[in-house]
Amino acid sequence: MSSEEEVFNELKNAFGEKLLDHKVQKRRVFIQVSNDVYKDVVKFLVNSKGIYHLEMMTGTELKDGIEVMAHMGLDTSISIRTTVSKDEPKLPSICDVTVGAEFYEREIHDLLGVTFEGHPNPVRFVLSSEWPENVHPLRKSYVTKHNAPLREGVE
Amino acid sequence: MSTFDIPIGPQHPALPEPLLLKLEVEGEAVVGVNFDVSYMHRGIEKLLETRSYFQGLPLIERICGICNAAHGVCYTLNVEKLYDKEIPKRAQYLRLIVEELSRIHSHLLWLGIAAYEIGFNTMFMYTWRDREHVMDMLESITGNRITTEYSQIGGVRRDIPPELASRLLKVMDVIEERTKYYIRVALTDRVIAKRTQGVGYLSTADAKSTCSVGPIVRASSVKFDVRASDPYVAHDEVPFNVITSDSCDVFGRVVVRAKELLECVNMIRYAVQHLPEGPFRIKLPMKPNAGEALTRVEAPRGELLHYTLSDGTPKPYRYKVRTPTLANLGALRVMLTSKGRYVVNIGDIPIIYGALDPCICCTARVNFVDVKKGKSWIWSLDEIREMSRRGGLLK
């Protein structure tokens, strides 16, 4: 299997300037790509490089957008990250590339409100049916209210 | 022939975890399945953002009662990466010993449940009795049977003194002898063969394309074990084999887990006999560096992932957990659907579901959990009405 730098160089040859940034740790590569090639990079890894295993997908709210990361890999873990805007969080679904993405994308939609276009079954996954629409608990604007002590002292 | 929908769960006598299976059946054969795991979202990822790294440890151990050692190891390794510190060798070996002990107890527990699902109650009693030896050892080493919290940020909580180590080796002898017996039973018993061979078929291609993990893929002859491909605590020094099976069914999953028990025993023996000298814990400051870390650990049920993003404060900016059962839900859907000559009968559902070793409580990868298994089912009032309206569907 390829080492960390080899993986990055192969992607660099295939996608050139669309790879915005990268970071290498031991057996880990984090690669920032632009929105329009995000799906193509995943497709390239699965179809051309044989890295079929999608480990997980992470969604994170950053200051200037919502970051979606797809972690792929068997021995070296390659994380493909891209940032979508908070006003209109949309990204193409990668379910037709790898079936394993279905539950991860539904989870990110529930918790952060990112819409995955072309998802085969975009219904609720982790939030219960009583949870209000358009409230996404992993957004930083959602503040948990139960950190206060359960009971006030006797007055 | 028209199809009929049967809901199983979320409340069910067989397993205390809330998963709703919506099955589409055609006669006796299951032709489609859907899940609802939304009953147990606990919001642990969100809660971790409100706690310091040190306060998060007790919470992370409570994601799952059975794989708590794996979660603890994964969390502490992940946070230590942010500090850019390697923990002492002795602590790595001690973590490996407790992690493998908890793998033995998890696999023995699973063997018992699987035997129970196919009506082999004697084996259920045997395996759970032997599991008690391991639980006693876990209690002696860590101070607790279940939520052990043995891994701490910077090392482990206690050392293993020499007298405890020799007791551990004796227990390993007992487990090895019993495991050899279980492997013989699994390979020769007609009840097990009849109930598991050809049941819950998952081809190698499906196992890969659904991105499943752990004993499920290894029973479909995919050699994927994080301990081998991405060694995290002294796995590059302690020798072991990755067990696979090419039968692609429940039988293969029984054999893989039973043989893995022997590997665990050998790893623990090697680790105890080659335990390096030195400290078992180092002190680390409250604030890690800003940065990110991704850690993979082979939990008893498969690959477990933790990801953290730190902004340099004592609390994580984002913490993400992916547990093995979530990764295996796609494979469960394939296993529960009839394909060609592999017909899934309603009576096969319990053992197929059980063979996943589901843990909905931790499945909620990040923060929630769900689970269920079906032994019998309950029709809701609406279902019964619908049935009576259509009439004669049960002929």
Coordinates of C-alpha atoms in Angstrom, one line a residue:
Chain A
M1 CA 0.0 0.0 0.0
S2 CA 1.1 3.5 -0.6
S3 CA 2.7 5.7 2.0
E4 CA 1.2 9.0 3.1
E5 CA 3.2 11.2 0.6
E6 CA 2.6 8.8 -2.3
V7 CA -1.2 9.0 -1.8
F8 CA -1.0 12.8 -1.8
N9 CA 1.2 13.0 -4.9
E10 CA -1.1 10.7 -6.9
L11 CA -4.1 12.9 -6.0
K12 CA -2.1 15.9 -6.9
N13 CA -1.3 14.6 -10.3
A14 CA -5.0 13.8 -10.9
F15 CA -6.6 16.9 -9.6
G16 CA -3.9 19.6 -9.6
E17 CA -4.9 22.9 -8.1
K18 CA -8.3 21.7 -6.9
L19 CA -6.4 20.3 -3.9
L20 CA -6.3 23.3 -1.7
D21 CA -4.3 22.2 1.3
H22 CA -2.9 19.1 2.9
K23 CA -1.5 17.9 6.2
V24 CA 0.3 14.6 6.9
Q25 CA 0.6 12.7 10.1
K26 CA 1.7 9.2 10.8
R27 CA -0.6 7.0 8.6
R28 CA -3.0 9.9 8.3
V29 CA -3.5 12.4 5.4
F30 CA -5.9 15.3 5.6
I31 CA -6.6 16.9 2.2
Q32 CA -8.7 20.0 1.7
V33 CA -10.5 20.1 -1.7
S34 CA -13.0 22.4 -3.3
N35 CA -16.7 21.5 -3.4
D36 CA -16.9 20.7 -7.0
V37 CA -14.3 18.0 -7.0
Y38 CA -15.1 16.5 -3.6
K39 CA -17.1 13.7 -5.1
D40 CA -14.6 13.1 -7.9
V41 CA -11.8 12.6 -5.4
V42 CA -13.8 10.0 -3.5
K43 CA -14.7 8.3 -6.8
F44 CA -11.0 8.3 -7.8
L45 CA -9.9 6.7 -4.6
V46 CA -12.6 4.0 -4.7
N47 CA -12.6 3.2 -8.4
S48 CA -9.0 3.8 -9.5
K49 CA -7.0 3.2 -6.3
G50 CA -9.1 0.4 -4.8
I51 CA -9.5 2.2 -1.4
Y52 CA -13.0 1.0 -1.0
H53 CA -13.4 1.4 2.7
L54 CA -15.2 4.6 3.9
E55 CA -14.5 4.7 7.6
M56 CA -16.7 7.5 8.6
M57 CA -17.9 11.0 7.7
T58 CA -17.4 13.9 10.1
G59 CA -19.3 17.2 10.0
T60 CA -18.0 20.2 11.9
E61 CA -19.2 23.7 12.2
L62 CA -16.4 26.1 11.6
K63 CA -16.4 29.9 11.8
D64 CA -17.0 30.5 8.1
G65 CA -18.9 27.4 7.1
I66 CA -19.6 23.7 7.7
E67 CA -16.8 21.3 7.0
V68 CA -17.7 17.8 5.8
M69 CA -14.9 15.2 5.9
A70 CA -14.9 11.7 4.4
H71 CA -12.3 9.4 6.0
M72 CA -11.3 6.7 3.5
G73 CA -8.6 4.0 3.8
L74 CA -7.4 0.7 5.0
D75 CA -3.9 1.1 6.5
T76 CA -3.4 4.8 5.6
S77 CA -6.4 6.9 6.5
I78 CA -7.1 9.6 3.9
S79 CA -9.5 12.3 5.0
I80 CA -11.1 14.3 2.2
R81 CA -12.4 17.6 3.6
T82 CA -14.5 20.3 2.0
T83 CA -16.3 23.3 3.4
V84 CA -19.9 24.4 2.5
S85 CA -21.5 27.7 3.3
K86 CA -23.7 28.0 6.3
D87 CA -26.5 29.8 4.4
E88 CA -26.9 27.1 1.8
P89 CA -25.2 23.9 3.0
K90 CA -25.4 21.6 0.0
L91 CA -23.0 18.8 -1.2
P92 CA -23.4 16.0 -3.7
S93 CA -24.1 12.7 -2.1
I94 CA -21.5 10.0 -2.5
C95 CA -23.9 7.1 -1.9
D96 CA -23.7 6.0 -5.5
V97 CA -19.9 5.7 -5.2
T98 CA -19.9 3.8 -1.9
V99 CA -23.0 2.4 -0.3
G100 CA -21.5 2.8 3.2
A101 CA -22.1 6.6 3.0
E102 CA -25.8 6.4 3.4
F103 CA -26.1 6.4 7.2
Y104 CA -23.2 8.8 7.7
E105 CA -24.8 11.4 5.4
R106 CA -28.1 11.1 7.1
E107 CA -26.5 11.6 10.4
I108 CA -24.7 14.8 9.3
H109 CA -28.0 16.1 7.8
D110 CA -29.7 15.5 11.2
L111 CA -27.0 17.0 13.4
L112 CA -25.7 19.9 11.2
G113 CA -28.3 20.5 8.5
V114 CA -26.2 19.8 5.4
T115 CA -28.3 18.6 2.5
F116 CA -26.8 15.8 0.4
E117 CA -28.2 16.0 -3.2
G118 CA -29.0 12.7 -4.7
H119 CA -29.2 10.8 -1.5
P120 CA -31.4 7.7 -2.1
N121 CA -33.2 7.8 1.3
P122 CA -32.9 11.3 2.9
V123 CA -35.0 10.7 6.0
R124 CA -34.2 11.2 9.7
F125 CA -31.7 8.8 11.2
V126 CA -30.5 9.7 14.7
L127 CA -33.0 12.4 15.8
S128 CA -36.3 11.2 17.2
S129 CA -39.6 12.0 15.4
E130 CA -40.5 14.5 18.1
W131 CA -37.4 16.7 17.5
P132 CA -38.4 20.0 15.8
E133 CA -37.6 20.6 12.2
N134 CA -34.6 22.7 11.2
V135 CA -33.0 22.5 14.7
H136 CA -29.6 20.9 14.4
P137 CA -28.0 20.1 17.7
L138 CA -24.4 20.1 16.7
R139 CA -24.5 23.6 15.4
K140 CA -22.7 26.0 17.8
S141 CA -25.8 28.2 18.0
Y142 CA -27.6 25.3 19.7
V143 CA -26.8 25.5 23.4
T144 CA -27.6 22.6 25.7
K145 CA -29.7 23.8 28.6
H146 CA -29.1 20.9 31.0
N147 CA -25.7 21.8 32.3
A148 CA -27.3 23.5 35.3
P149 CA -27.7 21.5 38.5
L150 CA -30.9 19.4 38.4
R151 CA -32.2 20.9 41.6
E152 CA -31.9 24.4 43.1
G153 CA -30.9 24.8 46.7
V154 CA -33.7 25.2 49.3
E155 CA -34.4 28.9 49.7
Chain B
M1 CA -47.3 -12.4 -4.4
S2 CA -47.9 -9.2 -2.4
T3 CA -45.6 -8.2 0.4
F4 CA -46.4 -7.5 4.0
D5 CA -44.7 -5.2 6.5
I6 CA -43.8 -6.4 10.0
P7 CA -42.3 -4.0 12.6
I8 CA -40.0 -5.6 15.2
G9 CA -39.1 -3.4 18.2
P10 CA -38.2 -0.9 19.5
Q11 CA -39.3 -2.6 22.7
H12 CA -38.5 -6.2 22.6
P13 CA -38.0 -8.9 25.2
A14 CA -34.9 -10.3 23.7
L15 CA -32.5 -7.3 23.8
P16 CA -32.7 -4.2 26.0
E17 CA -31.8 -1.9 23.2
P18 CA -34.2 0.2 21.1
L19 CA -33.9 -0.6 17.4
L20 CA -36.9 -0.7 15.1
L21 CA -36.6 -3.2 12.2
K22 CA -39.2 -2.7 9.5
L23 CA -39.3 -5.9 7.6
E24 CA -41.0 -6.5 4.3
V25 CA -41.9 -10.1 4.0
E26 CA -43.2 -12.2 1.1
G27 CA -44.6 -15.3 2.7
E28 CA -41.9 -16.5 5.0
A29 CA -39.1 -14.8 3.1
V30 CA -37.7 -11.3 4.1
V31 CA -37.4 -9.2 0.9
G32 CA -36.6 -5.8 2.4
V33 CA -35.6 -4.2 5.6
N34 CA -35.4 -0.7 7.0
F35 CA -34.1 0.6 10.4
D36 CA -35.0 3.3 12.9
V37 CA -32.2 3.8 15.4
S38 CA -33.5 7.2 16.7
Y39 CA -34.7 6.1 20.1
M40 CA -31.4 6.5 22.0
H41 CA -29.6 9.5 20.7
R42 CA -27.9 10.7 23.9
G43 CA -26.0 13.7 22.4
I44 CA -22.6 12.5 23.8
E45 CA -20.7 14.4 21.1
K46 CA -22.3 17.6 22.0
L47 CA -21.8 17.0 25.7
L48 CA -18.1 16.3 25.2
E49 CA -17.7 19.9 23.8
T50 CA -18.8 21.2 27.2
R51 CA -16.3 19.2 29.2
S52 CA -12.5 19.3 29.5
Y53 CA -10.5 16.4 28.0
F54 CA -10.0 14.9 31.5
Q55 CA -13.7 15.2 32.4
G56 CA -14.7 13.6 29.1
L57 CA -13.1 10.3 30.0
P58 CA -15.8 9.0 32.3
L59 CA -18.4 10.0 29.7
I60 CA -16.7 8.3 26.8
E61 CA -16.4 5.0 28.8
R62 CA -20.2 5.1 29.1
I63 CA -20.8 5.0 25.3
C64 CA -20.8 1.3 25.6
G65 CA -20.7 -1.0 28.6
I66 CA -19.1 -3.9 26.8
C67 CA -16.5 -2.2 24.6
N68 CA -15.6 0.5 27.2
A69 CA -12.0 -0.6 27.3
A70 CA -11.7 0.1 23.5
H71 CA -13.4 3.5 23.8
G72 CA -11.1 4.4 26.7
V73 CA -8.0 3.4 24.8
C74 CA -9.2 5.2 21.6
Y75 CA -10.0 8.4 23.5
T76 CA -6.8 8.6 25.5
L77 CA -4.7 7.8 22.4
N78 CA -6.5 10.5 20.5
V79 CA -5.9 13.1 23.1
E80 CA -2.3 12.1 23.6
K81 CA -1.8 12.7 19.9
L82 CA -2.8 16.3 20.4
Y83 CA -0.1 16.6 23.1
D84 CA 2.3 14.9 20.6
K85 CA 3.5 12.6 23.4
E86 CA 4.2 8.9 23.4
I87 CA 3.2 7.1 26.5
P88 CA 5.6 4.8 28.3
K89 CA 6.0 1.3 26.8
R90 CA 4.8 -0.4 30.0
A91 CA 1.5 1.6 29.8
Q92 CA 1.0 0.5 26.2
Y93 CA 1.4 -3.2 27.2
L94 CA -1.0 -2.8 30.2
R95 CA -3.5 -1.2 27.9
L96 CA -3.2 -4.0 25.5
I97 CA -3.7 -6.6 28.2
V98 CA -6.9 -5.0 29.5
E99 CA -8.2 -4.4 26.0
E100 CA -7.7 -8.0 25.0
L101 CA -9.2 -9.2 28.3
S102 CA -12.3 -7.2 27.5
R103 CA -12.3 -8.7 23.9
I104 CA -12.4 -12.2 25.5
H105 CA -15.3 -11.3 27.7
S106 CA -17.2 -9.7 24.8
H107 CA -16.6 -12.7 22.5
L108 CA -17.6 -15.2 25.2
L109 CA -20.7 -13.2 25.9
W110 CA -21.5 -13.1 22.2
L111 CA -20.9 -16.9 21.9
G112 CA -23.4 -17.4 24.7
I113 CA -26.0 -15.2 23.1
A114 CA -25.6 -16.8 19.7
A115 CA -26.0 -20.3 21.2
Y116 CA -29.1 -19.1 23.0
E117 CA -30.5 -17.7 19.8
I118 CA -30.3 -21.1 18.1
G119 CA -31.7 -22.9 21.2
F120 CA -28.4 -24.3 22.5
N121 CA -28.8 -23.2 26.1
T122 CA -26.1 -25.5 27.5
M123 CA -23.4 -23.6 25.6
F124 CA -24.9 -20.3 26.8
M125 CA -24.5 -21.4 30.4
Y126 CA -20.9 -22.7 29.8
T127 CA -19.6 -19.6 28.1
W128 CA -21.1 -17.2 30.6
R129 CA -19.6 -19.2 33.4
D130 CA -16.1 -19.0 31.9
R131 CA -16.6 -15.3 31.2
E132 CA -16.8 -14.9 35.0
H133 CA -13.1 -15.8 35.3
V134 CA -12.3 -12.9 32.9
M135 CA -14.6 -10.5 34.8
D136 CA -12.9 -11.4 38.0
M137 CA -9.5 -10.7 36.5
L138 CA -10.8 -7.3 35.1
E139 CA -12.0 -6.5 38.6
S140 CA -8.7 -7.4 40.2
I141 CA -6.7 -5.4 37.7
T142 CA -8.8 -2.3 37.2
G143 CA -11.1 -2.3 40.3
N144 CA -14.3 -2.7 38.3
R145 CA -16.1 -5.3 36.2
I146 CA -17.7 -3.2 33.5
T147 CA -16.8 0.5 33.2
T148 CA -13.2 -0.1 34.0
E149 CA -11.8 3.4 33.1
Y150 CA -8.3 1.8 33.1
S151 CA -6.8 4.0 30.4
Q152 CA -6.0 7.5 31.5
I153 CA -4.7 10.4 29.6
G154 CA -0.9 9.8 29.9
G155 CA -1.0 6.1 30.7
V156 CA -3.0 3.7 32.8
R157 CA -4.6 4.1 36.3
R158 CA -2.8 1.2 38.1
D159 CA 0.1 -1.2 37.5
I160 CA -0.2 -5.0 37.4
P161 CA 1.9 -6.4 40.3
P162 CA 3.8 -9.7 39.8
E163 CA 1.4 -11.8 41.9
L164 CA -1.6 -10.6 39.8
A165 CA 0.3 -11.3 36.6
S166 CA 0.9 -14.9 37.6
R167 CA -2.8 -15.3 38.5
L168 CA -3.7 -13.8 35.1
L169 CA -1.5 -16.5 33.4
K170 CA -3.4 -19.2 35.3
V171 CA -6.8 -17.8 34.2
M172 CA -5.5 -17.7 30.6
D173 CA -4.7 -21.5 30.8
V174 CA -8.4 -22.1 31.9
I175 CA -9.7 -19.9 29.1
E176 CA -7.5 -21.6 26.5
E177 CA -8.6 -25.0 27.5
R178 CA -12.3 -24.0 27.4
T179 CA -11.9 -22.1 24.1
K180 CA -10.4 -25.2 22.4
Y181 CA -13.5 -27.1 23.6
Y182 CA -15.8 -24.5 22.2
I183 CA -14.1 -24.5 18.9
R184 CA -14.4 -28.3 18.7
V185 CA -18.1 -28.0 19.5
A186 CA -18.7 -25.3 16.9
L187 CA -16.9 -27.3 14.2
T188 CA -18.6 -30.6 15.0
D189 CA -22.0 -30.0 16.5
R190 CA -24.9 -30.7 14.2
V191 CA -27.2 -28.2 15.8
I192 CA -24.8 -25.3 15.2
A193 CA -24.1 -26.4 11.7
K194 CA -27.7 -26.7 10.7
R195 CA -28.7 -23.4 12.2
T196 CA -25.8 -21.3 11.0
Q197 CA -24.4 -22.6 7.7
G198 CA -25.7 -20.7 4.7
V199 CA -27.6 -18.3 7.0
G200 CA -27.1 -14.5 6.8
Y201 CA -25.0 -14.7 3.7
L202 CA -22.7 -11.7 3.0
S203 CA -20.5 -12.1 0.0
T204 CA -16.9 -10.7 0.0
A205 CA -17.9 -8.0 -2.5
D206 CA -20.9 -6.9 -0.4
A207 CA -18.8 -6.9 2.7
K208 CA -16.4 -4.5 1.0
S209 CA -18.9 -2.3 -0.7
T210 CA -21.0 -1.8 2.5
C211 CA -17.8 -0.7 4.3
S212 CA -18.4 -3.2 7.2
V213 CA -15.9 -3.9 9.9
G214 CA -14.7 -6.4 12.4
P215 CA -15.6 -10.1 12.7
I216 CA -18.3 -9.6 10.0
V217 CA -15.8 -8.8 7.2
R218 CA -13.3 -11.3 8.5
A219 CA -15.9 -14.0 8.2
S220 CA -16.4 -12.9 4.6
S221 CA -12.7 -13.6 4.0
V222 CA -11.5 -9.9 4.0
K223 CA -8.3 -9.7 6.0
F224 CA -9.0 -6.4 7.7
D225 CA -8.0 -5.8 11.3
V226 CA -6.9 -2.4 12.6
R227 CA -4.5 -4.0 15.0
A228 CA -2.5 -5.3 12.0
S229 CA -3.0 -2.6 9.5
D230 CA -2.7 0.4 11.9
P231 CA -1.0 -0.8 15.1
Y232 CA -1.8 1.5 18.0
V233 CA -0.7 0.0 21.3
A234 CA 2.3 -2.3 21.0
H235 CA 0.5 -4.4 18.4
D236 CA 3.7 -4.2 16.2
E237 CA 5.6 -6.0 19.0
V238 CA 3.1 -8.6 20.2
P239 CA 2.6 -11.3 17.6
F240 CA -0.8 -12.4 16.6
N241 CA -2.7 -13.7 13.5
V242 CA -5.7 -12.1 11.8
I243 CA -8.4 -14.8 11.7
T244 CA -10.5 -15.0 8.6
S245 CA -13.1 -17.5 7.3
D246 CA -14.4 -17.9 3.7
S247 CA -17.8 -19.3 4.6
C248 CA -19.4 -15.8 4.5
D249 CA -22.3 -16.8 6.8
V250 CA -23.2 -17.0 10.5
F251 CA -21.1 -20.1 10.9
G252 CA -18.0 -18.2 9.8
R253 CA -18.7 -15.5 12.3
V254 CA -18.9 -18.1 15.1
V255 CA -15.6 -19.7 14.0
V256 CA -13.8 -16.3 13.6
R257 CA -14.8 -15.1 17.1
A258 CA -14.0 -18.4 18.7
K259 CA -10.5 -18.6 17.1
E260 CA -9.9 -14.9 18.0
L261 CA -10.3 -15.9 21.6
L262 CA -7.2 -18.1 21.3
E263 CA -5.3 -15.2 19.7
C264 CA -6.3 -13.0 22.6
V265 CA -5.0 -15.5 25.1
N266 CA -1.7 -15.8 23.3
M267 CA -1.3 -12.0 23.1
I268 CA -2.0 -11.6 26.8
R269 CA 0.5 -14.3 27.7
Y270 CA 3.2 -12.7 25.5
A271 CA 2.4 -9.2 26.9
V272 CA 2.6 -10.4 30.5
Q273 CA 5.8 -12.3 30.0
H274 CA 7.5 -9.4 28.1
L275 CA 6.1 -6.5 30.2
P276 CA 8.7 -3.7 30.0
E277 CA 10.0 -2.0 33.1
G278 CA 9.4 1.7 33.7
P279 CA 6.6 4.1 34.6
F280 CA 3.0 3.4 33.8
R281 CA 1.8 6.9 33.6
I282 CA 3.1 10.4 32.8
K283 CA 1.6 13.7 33.8
L284 CA 0.2 15.9 31.0
P285 CA -1.0 19.5 31.3
M286 CA -4.7 20.5 31.1
K287 CA -4.4 22.2 27.7
P288 CA -3.3 20.2 24.6
N289 CA -2.0 21.9 21.5
A290 CA -4.3 23.1 18.8
G291 CA -4.7 20.6 16.0
E292 CA -6.6 17.5 15.1
A293 CA -6.2 13.8 15.6
L294 CA -7.9 10.7 14.2
T295 CA -7.5 7.4 16.0
R296 CA -8.6 3.9 15.0
V297 CA -8.9 1.0 17.4
E298 CA -10.1 -2.6 16.9
A299 CA -12.9 -2.9 19.3
P300 CA -14.5 -6.4 19.9
R301 CA -17.1 -5.5 17.3
G302 CA -14.7 -4.0 14.7
E303 CA -13.0 -0.8 13.8
L304 CA -13.8 2.1 16.1
L305 CA -12.9 5.7 15.2
H306 CA -12.5 8.8 17.2
Y307 CA -11.7 12.2 15.7
T308 CA -11.1 15.4 17.7
L309 CA -10.5 19.0 16.6
S310 CA -8.7 21.1 19.3
D311 CA -8.5 24.9 19.3
G312 CA -6.0 24.9 22.1
T313 CA -8.4 25.3 25.0
P314 CA -9.0 22.7 27.6
K315 CA -12.2 21.6 25.9
P316 CA -12.5 19.9 22.5
Y317 CA -13.9 22.1 19.7
R318 CA -15.4 19.0 18.1
Y319 CA -15.4 15.3 19.1
K320 CA -16.6 12.6 16.8
V321 CA -17.1 8.9 17.5
R322 CA -18.0 6.2 15.0
T323 CA -18.8 2.9 16.6
P324 CA -18.6 -0.5 14.7
T325 CA -22.3 -1.3 14.8
L326 CA -23.1 1.8 12.8
A327 CA -20.7 0.7 10.1
N328 CA -22.2 -2.7 10.0
L329 CA -25.9 -1.6 9.6
G330 CA -25.5 -1.6 5.8
A331 CA -24.2 -5.2 6.0
L332 CA -27.1 -6.1 8.2
R333 CA -29.5 -4.9 5.6
V334 CA -27.8 -7.1 3.0
M335 CA -27.7 -10.1 5.3
L336 CA -31.4 -9.8 6.2
T337 CA -32.5 -9.6 2.5
S338 CA -33.2 -12.8 0.5
K339 CA -31.0 -13.2 -2.5
G340 CA -31.3 -16.1 -5.0
R341 CA -30.7 -19.4 -3.2
Y342 CA -30.0 -17.6 0.1
V343 CA -33.6 -17.2 1.4
V344 CA -33.9 -15.3 4.7
N345 CA -36.8 -16.8 6.8
I346 CA -38.4 -14.9 9.6
G347 CA -37.0 -17.5 11.9
D348 CA -33.5 -16.7 10.9
I349 CA -33.7 -13.1 11.9
P350 CA -32.7 -13.5 15.6
I351 CA -29.4 -15.3 14.8
I352 CA -28.5 -13.1 11.8
Y353 CA -29.2 -10.0 13.9
G354 CA -27.4 -11.6 16.8
A355 CA -24.4 -12.6 14.6
L356 CA -23.8 -8.9 14.1
D357 CA -23.1 -8.6 17.8
P358 CA -25.1 -5.4 17.7
C359 CA -24.6 -2.7 20.2
I360 CA -27.1 0.0 19.5
C361 CA -26.0 1.8 22.6
C362 CA -22.7 2.4 21.1
T363 CA -23.7 2.2 17.5
A364 CA -24.9 5.7 17.6
R365 CA -21.4 6.2 16.5
V366 CA -21.1 9.4 17.9
N367 CA -23.5 10.0 20.4
F368 CA -26.3 7.7 20.4
V369 CA -27.3 4.2 20.3
D370 CA -29.8 1.8 19.3
V371 CA -30.3 -1.9 18.9
K372 CA -32.7 -4.7 18.8
K373 CA -33.1 -8.1 17.8
G374 CA -36.1 -10.1 16.9
K375 CA -37.3 -13.2 18.4
S376 CA -41.0 -12.7 18.1
W377 CA -42.8 -9.6 17.2
I378 CA -45.7 -7.4 18.1
W379 CA -48.2 -6.1 15.6
S380 CA -49.4 -2.7 16.4
L381 CA -53.1 -1.8 16.4
D382 CA -52.8 -0.2 13.0
E383 CA -51.1 -3.3 11.6
I384 CA -53.9 -5.5 12.8
R385 CA -56.5 -3.1 11.4
E386 CA -54.7 -3.0 8.1
M387 CA -54.5 -6.8 8.1
S388 CA -58.1 -7.2 8.8
R389 CA -58.9 -4.7 6.1
R390 CA -57.0 -6.6 3.5
G391 CA -58.2 -9.9 4.8
G392 CA -56.7 -13.3 4.4
L393 CA -53.1 -12.2 4.1
L394 CA -52.0 -14.9 6.5
K395 CA -53.2 -17.8 4.5

